[in-house]
mmCIF file of C-alpha atoms in Angstrom:
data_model
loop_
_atom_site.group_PDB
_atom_site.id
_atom_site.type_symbol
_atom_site.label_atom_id
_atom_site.label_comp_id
_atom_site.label_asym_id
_atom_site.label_seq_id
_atom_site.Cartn_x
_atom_site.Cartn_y
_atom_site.Cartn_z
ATOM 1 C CA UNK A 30 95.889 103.268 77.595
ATOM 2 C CA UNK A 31 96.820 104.556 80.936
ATOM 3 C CA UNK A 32 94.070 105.987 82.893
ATOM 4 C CA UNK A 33 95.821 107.916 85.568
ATOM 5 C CA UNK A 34 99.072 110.185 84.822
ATOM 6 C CA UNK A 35 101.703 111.414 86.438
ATOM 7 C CA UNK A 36 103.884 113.057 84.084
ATOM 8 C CA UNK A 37 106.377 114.360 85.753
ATOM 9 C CA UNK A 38 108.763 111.674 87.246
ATOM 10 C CA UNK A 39 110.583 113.131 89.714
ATOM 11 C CA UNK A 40 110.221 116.822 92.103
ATOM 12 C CA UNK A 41 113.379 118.758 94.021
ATOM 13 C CA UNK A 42 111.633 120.976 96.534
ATOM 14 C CA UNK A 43 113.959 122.750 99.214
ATOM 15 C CA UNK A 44 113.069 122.165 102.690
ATOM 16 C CA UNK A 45 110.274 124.606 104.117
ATOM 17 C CA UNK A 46 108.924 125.017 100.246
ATOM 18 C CA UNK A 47 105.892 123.890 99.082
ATOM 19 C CA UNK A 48 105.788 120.892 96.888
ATOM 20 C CA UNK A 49 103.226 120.427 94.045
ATOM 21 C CA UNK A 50 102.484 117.106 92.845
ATOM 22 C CA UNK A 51 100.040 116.604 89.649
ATOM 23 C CA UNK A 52 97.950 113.625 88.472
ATOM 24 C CA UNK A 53 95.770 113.437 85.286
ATOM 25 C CA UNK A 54 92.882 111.245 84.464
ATOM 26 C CA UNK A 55 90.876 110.180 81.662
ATOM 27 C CA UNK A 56 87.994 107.879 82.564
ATOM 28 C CA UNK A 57 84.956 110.398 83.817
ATOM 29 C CA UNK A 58 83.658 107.647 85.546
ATOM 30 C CA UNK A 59 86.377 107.790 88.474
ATOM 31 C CA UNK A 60 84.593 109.568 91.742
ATOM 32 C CA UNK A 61 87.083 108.387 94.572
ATOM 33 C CA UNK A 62 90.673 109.675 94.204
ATOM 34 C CA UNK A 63 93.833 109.137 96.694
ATOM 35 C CA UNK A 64 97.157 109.702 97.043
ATOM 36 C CA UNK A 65 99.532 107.146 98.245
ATOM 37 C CA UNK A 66 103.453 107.386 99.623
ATOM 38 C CA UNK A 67 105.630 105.301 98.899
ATOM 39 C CA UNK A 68 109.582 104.487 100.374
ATOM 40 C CA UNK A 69 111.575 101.846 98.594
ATOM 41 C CA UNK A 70 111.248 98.050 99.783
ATOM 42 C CA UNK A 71 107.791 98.906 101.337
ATOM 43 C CA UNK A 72 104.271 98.817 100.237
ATOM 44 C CA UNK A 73 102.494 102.207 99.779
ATOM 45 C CA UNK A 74 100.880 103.902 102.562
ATOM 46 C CA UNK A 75 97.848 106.000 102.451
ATOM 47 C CA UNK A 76 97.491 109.522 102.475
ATOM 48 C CA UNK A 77 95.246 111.253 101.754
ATOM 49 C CA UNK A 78 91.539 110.970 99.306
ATOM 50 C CA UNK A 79 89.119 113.144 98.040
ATOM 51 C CA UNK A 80 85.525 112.456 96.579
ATOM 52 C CA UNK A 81 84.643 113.719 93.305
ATOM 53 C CA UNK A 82 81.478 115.987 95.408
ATOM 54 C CA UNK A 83 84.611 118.222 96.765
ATOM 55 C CA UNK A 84 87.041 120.034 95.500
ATOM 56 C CA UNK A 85 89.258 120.390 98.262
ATOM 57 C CA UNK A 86 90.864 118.144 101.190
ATOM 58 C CA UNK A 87 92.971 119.243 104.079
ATOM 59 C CA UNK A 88 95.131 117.027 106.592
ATOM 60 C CA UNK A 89 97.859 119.035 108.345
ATOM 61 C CA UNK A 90 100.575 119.396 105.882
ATOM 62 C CA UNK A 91 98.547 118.053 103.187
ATOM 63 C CA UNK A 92 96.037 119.327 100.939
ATOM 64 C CA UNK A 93 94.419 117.757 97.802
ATOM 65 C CA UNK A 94 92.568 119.813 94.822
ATOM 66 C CA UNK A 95 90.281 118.622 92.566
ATOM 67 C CA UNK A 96 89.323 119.841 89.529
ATOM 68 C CA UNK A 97 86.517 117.774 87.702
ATOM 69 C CA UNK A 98 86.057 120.024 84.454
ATOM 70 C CA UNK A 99 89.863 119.032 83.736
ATOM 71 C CA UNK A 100 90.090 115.872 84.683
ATOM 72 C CA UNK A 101 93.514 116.823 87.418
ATOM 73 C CA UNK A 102 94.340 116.520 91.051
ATOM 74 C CA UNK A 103 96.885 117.818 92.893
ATOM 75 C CA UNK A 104 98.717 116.892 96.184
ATOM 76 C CA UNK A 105 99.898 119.872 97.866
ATOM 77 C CA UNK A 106 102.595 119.495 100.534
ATOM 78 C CA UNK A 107 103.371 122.631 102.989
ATOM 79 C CA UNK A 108 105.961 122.886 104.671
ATOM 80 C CA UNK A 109 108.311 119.936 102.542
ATOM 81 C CA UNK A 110 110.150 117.968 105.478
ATOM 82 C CA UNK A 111 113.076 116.152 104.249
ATOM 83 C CA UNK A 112 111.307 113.102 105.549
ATOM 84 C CA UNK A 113 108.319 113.789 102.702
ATOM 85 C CA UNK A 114 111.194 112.226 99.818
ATOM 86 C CA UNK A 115 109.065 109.410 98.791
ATOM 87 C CA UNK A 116 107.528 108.246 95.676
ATOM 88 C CA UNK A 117 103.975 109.632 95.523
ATOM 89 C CA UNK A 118 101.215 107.417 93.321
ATOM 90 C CA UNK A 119 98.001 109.483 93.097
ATOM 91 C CA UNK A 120 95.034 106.720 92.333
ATOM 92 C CA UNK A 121 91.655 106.403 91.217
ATOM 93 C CA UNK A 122 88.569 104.394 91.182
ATOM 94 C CA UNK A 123 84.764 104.281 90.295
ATOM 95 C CA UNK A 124 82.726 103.313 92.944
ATOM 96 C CA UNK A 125 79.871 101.654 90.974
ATOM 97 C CA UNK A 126 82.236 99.416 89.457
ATOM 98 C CA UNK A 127 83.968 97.787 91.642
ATOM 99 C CA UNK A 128 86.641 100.351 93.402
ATOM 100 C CA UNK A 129 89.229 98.865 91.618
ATOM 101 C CA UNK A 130 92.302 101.618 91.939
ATOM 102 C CA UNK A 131 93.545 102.567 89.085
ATOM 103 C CA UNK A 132 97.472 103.835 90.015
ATOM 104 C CA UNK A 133 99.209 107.073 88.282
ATOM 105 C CA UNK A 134 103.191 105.848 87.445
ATOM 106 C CA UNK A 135 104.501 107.525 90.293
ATOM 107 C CA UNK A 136 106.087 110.704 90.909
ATOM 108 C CA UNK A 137 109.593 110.700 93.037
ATOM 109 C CA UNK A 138 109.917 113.727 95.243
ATOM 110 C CA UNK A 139 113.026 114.654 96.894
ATOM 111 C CA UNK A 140 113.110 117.066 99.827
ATOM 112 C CA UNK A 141 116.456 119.259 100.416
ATOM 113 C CA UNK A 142 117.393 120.230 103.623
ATOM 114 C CA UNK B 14 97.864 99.741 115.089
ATOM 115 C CA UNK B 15 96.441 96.915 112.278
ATOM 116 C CA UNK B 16 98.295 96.522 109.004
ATOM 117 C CA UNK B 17 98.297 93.872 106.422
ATOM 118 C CA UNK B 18 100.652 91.289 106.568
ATOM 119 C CA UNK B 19 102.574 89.322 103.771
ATOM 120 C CA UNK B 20 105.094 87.085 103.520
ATOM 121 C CA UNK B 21 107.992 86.318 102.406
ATOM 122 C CA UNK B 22 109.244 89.701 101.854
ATOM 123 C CA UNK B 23 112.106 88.729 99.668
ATOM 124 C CA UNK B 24 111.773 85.563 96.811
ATOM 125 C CA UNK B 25 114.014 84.478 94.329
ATOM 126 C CA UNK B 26 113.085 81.636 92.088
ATOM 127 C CA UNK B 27 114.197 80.029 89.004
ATOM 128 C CA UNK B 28 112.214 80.516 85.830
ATOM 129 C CA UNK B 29 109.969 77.577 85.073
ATOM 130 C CA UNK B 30 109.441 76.984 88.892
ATOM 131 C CA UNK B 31 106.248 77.261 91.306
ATOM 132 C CA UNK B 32 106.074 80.644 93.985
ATOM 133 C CA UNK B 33 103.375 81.201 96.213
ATOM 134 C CA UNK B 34 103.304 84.332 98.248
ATOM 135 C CA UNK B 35 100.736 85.081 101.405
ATOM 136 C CA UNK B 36 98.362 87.916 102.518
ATOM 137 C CA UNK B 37 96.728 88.054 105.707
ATOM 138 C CA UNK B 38 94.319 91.119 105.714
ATOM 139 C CA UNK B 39 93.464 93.663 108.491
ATOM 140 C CA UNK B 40 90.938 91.992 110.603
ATOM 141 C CA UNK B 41 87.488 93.110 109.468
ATOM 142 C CA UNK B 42 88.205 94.226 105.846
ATOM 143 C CA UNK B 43 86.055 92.247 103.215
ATOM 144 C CA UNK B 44 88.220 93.527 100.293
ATOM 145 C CA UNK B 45 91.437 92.256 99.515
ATOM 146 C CA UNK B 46 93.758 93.347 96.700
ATOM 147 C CA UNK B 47 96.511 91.786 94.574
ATOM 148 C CA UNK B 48 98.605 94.285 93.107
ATOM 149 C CA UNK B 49 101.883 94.021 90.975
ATOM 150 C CA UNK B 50 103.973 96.799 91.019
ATOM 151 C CA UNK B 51 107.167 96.785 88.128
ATOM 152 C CA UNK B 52 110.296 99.124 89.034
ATOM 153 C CA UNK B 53 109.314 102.780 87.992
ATOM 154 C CA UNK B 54 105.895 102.283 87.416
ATOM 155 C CA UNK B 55 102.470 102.414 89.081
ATOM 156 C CA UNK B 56 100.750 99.623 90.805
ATOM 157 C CA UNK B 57 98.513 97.344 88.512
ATOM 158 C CA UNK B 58 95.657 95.089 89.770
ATOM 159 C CA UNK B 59 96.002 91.380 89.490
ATOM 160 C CA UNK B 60 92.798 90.541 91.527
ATOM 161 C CA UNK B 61 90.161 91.553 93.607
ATOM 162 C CA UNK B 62 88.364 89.679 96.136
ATOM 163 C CA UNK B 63 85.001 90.313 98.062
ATOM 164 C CA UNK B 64 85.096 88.086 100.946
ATOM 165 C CA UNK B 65 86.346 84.563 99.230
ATOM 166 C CA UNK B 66 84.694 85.772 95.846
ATOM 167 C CA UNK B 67 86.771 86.834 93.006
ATOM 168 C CA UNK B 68 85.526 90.388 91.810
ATOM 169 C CA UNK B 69 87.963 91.275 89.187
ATOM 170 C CA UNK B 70 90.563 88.979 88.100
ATOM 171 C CA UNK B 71 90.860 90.876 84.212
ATOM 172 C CA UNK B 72 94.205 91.618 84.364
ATOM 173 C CA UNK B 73 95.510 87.874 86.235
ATOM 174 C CA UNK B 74 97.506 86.109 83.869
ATOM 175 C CA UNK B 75 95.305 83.087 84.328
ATOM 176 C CA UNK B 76 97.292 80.471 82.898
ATOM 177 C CA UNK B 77 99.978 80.974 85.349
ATOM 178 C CA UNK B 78 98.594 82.842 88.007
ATOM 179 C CA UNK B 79 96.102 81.494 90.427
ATOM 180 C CA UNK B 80 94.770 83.115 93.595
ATOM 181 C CA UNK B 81 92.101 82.115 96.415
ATOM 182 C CA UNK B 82 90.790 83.460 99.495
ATOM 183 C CA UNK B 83 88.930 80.529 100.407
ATOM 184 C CA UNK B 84 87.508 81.552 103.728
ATOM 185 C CA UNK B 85 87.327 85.206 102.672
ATOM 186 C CA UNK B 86 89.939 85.983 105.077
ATOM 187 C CA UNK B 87 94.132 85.349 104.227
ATOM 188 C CA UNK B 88 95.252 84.890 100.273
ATOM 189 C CA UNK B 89 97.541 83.015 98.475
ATOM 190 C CA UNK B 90 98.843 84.225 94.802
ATOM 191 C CA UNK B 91 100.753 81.369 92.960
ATOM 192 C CA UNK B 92 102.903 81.676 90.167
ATOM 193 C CA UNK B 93 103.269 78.309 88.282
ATOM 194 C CA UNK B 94 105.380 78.549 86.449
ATOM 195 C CA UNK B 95 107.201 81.590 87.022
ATOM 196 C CA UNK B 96 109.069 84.293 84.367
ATOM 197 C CA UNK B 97 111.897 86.253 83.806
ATOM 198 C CA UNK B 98 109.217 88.825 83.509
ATOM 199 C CA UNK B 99 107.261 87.604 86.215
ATOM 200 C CA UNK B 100 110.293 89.874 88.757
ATOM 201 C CA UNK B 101 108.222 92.302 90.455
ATOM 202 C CA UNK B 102 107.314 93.592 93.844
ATOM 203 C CA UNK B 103 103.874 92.079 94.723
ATOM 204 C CA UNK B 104 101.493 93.715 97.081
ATOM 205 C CA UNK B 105 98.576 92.743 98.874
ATOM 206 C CA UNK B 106 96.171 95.524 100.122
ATOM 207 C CA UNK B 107 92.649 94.986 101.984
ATOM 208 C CA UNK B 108 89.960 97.951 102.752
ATOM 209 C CA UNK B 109 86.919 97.559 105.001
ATOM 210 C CA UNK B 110 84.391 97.757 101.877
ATOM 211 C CA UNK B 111 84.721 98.611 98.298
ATOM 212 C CA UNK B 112 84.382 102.176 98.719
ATOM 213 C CA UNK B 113 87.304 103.240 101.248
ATOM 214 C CA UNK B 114 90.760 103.408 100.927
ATOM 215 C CA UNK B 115 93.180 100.057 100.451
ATOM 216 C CA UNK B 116 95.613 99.529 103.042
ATOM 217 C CA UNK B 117 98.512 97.554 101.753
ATOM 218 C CA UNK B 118 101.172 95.341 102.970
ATOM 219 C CA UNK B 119 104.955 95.782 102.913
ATOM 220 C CA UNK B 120 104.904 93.453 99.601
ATOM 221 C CA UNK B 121 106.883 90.729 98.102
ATOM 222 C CA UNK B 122 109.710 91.445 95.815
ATOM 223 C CA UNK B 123 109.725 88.762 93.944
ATOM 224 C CA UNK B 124 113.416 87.931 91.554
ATOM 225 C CA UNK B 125 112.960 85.619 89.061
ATOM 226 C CA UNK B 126 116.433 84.395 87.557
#
C-alpha cells in the first residue's frame, strides 16, 4: 500500500517552460510535506516543504501547492534550467507520530535546452 | 556548509557475507535516518533514531539487519549476512528534531554478487 504517489515517471519540459510535478497521498494523517532532488550516485537534497496549515510555498524558482481536500501537492518549477534534470521524490510525514518520511517513487524530469 | 557524511560510497560483497556501512550526522541533529533506496523507486525507512534510541525500526529486516547509534551521535547499519536482494543504495539522513526536514548523505550503493 503505497502512501505517497508519483504517477508519472518521467517529465520533458523545454528550457524557460514551466515544469509541473504531482504527488498523491492517502494517509490524512500526514501534515509536513517536502520535496526532495535527486542526481544519480548522490543522496537526495532538500528542497523545498510545506505544512499542511498552508496552501502555498514560494522559494525563487520554486513553488509548492497544497491541496488538503484532495489529498495532492505539486512542485512547480519556473523558469526549467537544464540544470533542474533530476529525479524529484515529493515526501511526507505525520508529525505526532514520529516524522517518519514517507517517499513518493520518484518522478525523473528532464530539462531541454 | 554541514552535511552528513557516510562511508564507503561504493560496496560490493558476496552473498552470505557481513557489510557494515557508517553515518556521521550533522553536528547538532538528534534524528538520524536509515533509508534504503532500490533503483527506480522511492526511499524506504529502515530505522529511526532519537539520540541513541531506536524510534522506528518496523520496516528493519531484523534478522539480518542491525543498527546502533550508541552515543546518539555516528551510526553503523550491518548487514549479516548479506543478499542478492540486499543491492541497494543506502542512505543516511539526520534533521535537528523530528519535525524539520532530513538532510541526507551522499549514500552507499551497496552490490551484492
Amino acid at each position: 500500500d503505497q502512501q505517497v504517489k508519483q504517477n508519472s515517471p518521467s517529465l520533458s519540459v523545454q528550457e524557460g517552460r514551466i515544469s509541473i510535478l504531482n504527488c498523491d497521498y492517502t494517509n490524512s494523517m500526514f501534515d509536513y510535506f517536502l520535496w526532495y532532488k535527486k542526481y544519480p550516485a548522490e543522496g537526495p537534497t532538500f528542497l523545498i516543504s510545506i505544512s499542511s496549515i498552508k496552501d502555498k510555498n514560494e522559494d525563487g524558482r520554486f513553488t509548492v501547492f497544497l491541496n488538503k481536500s484532495a489529498k495532492h501537492l505539486s512542485l512547480h518549477i519556473v523558469p526549467s534550467q537544464p540544470g533542474d534534470s533530476a529525479v524529484y521524490f515529493c515526501a511526507a510525514s505525520a508529525r505526532n507520530a514520529g516524522n517518519m518520511l514517507t517517499f513518493g517513487g520518484g518522478t525523473r524530469l528532464m530539462v531541454k535546452p | 556548509e554541514a552535511e552528513v557524511a557516510q562511508s564507503p560510497r561504493y560496496k560490493i560483497t558476496e552473498k552470505s557475507q557481513a557489510v557494515a556501512f557508517w553515518c556521521d550526522p550533522i553536528s547538532g541533529h538528534a534524528t538520524l535516518y536509515w533509508y534504503r533506496q532500490i533503483l527506480g523507486q522511492g526511499p524506504e525507512l529502515l530505522v529511526q533514531f532519537q539520540d541513541e534510541s531506536v524510534v522506528d525500526d518496523s520496516q528493519l529486516p531484523k534478522d539480518r539487519f542491525s543498527a546502533e547509534r550508541l552515543k546518539g551521535v555516528d551510526s553503523t547499519l550491518k548487514i549479516q549476512p548479506a543478499e542478492l536482494g540486499d543491492s541497494a543504495m543506502y542512505l543516511c539522513a539526520s534533521s535537528l528534531r523530528r519535525n524539520t526536514e532530513a538532510f541526507f548523505g551522499q549514500g552507499t550503493r551497496l552490490t551484492v554478487v
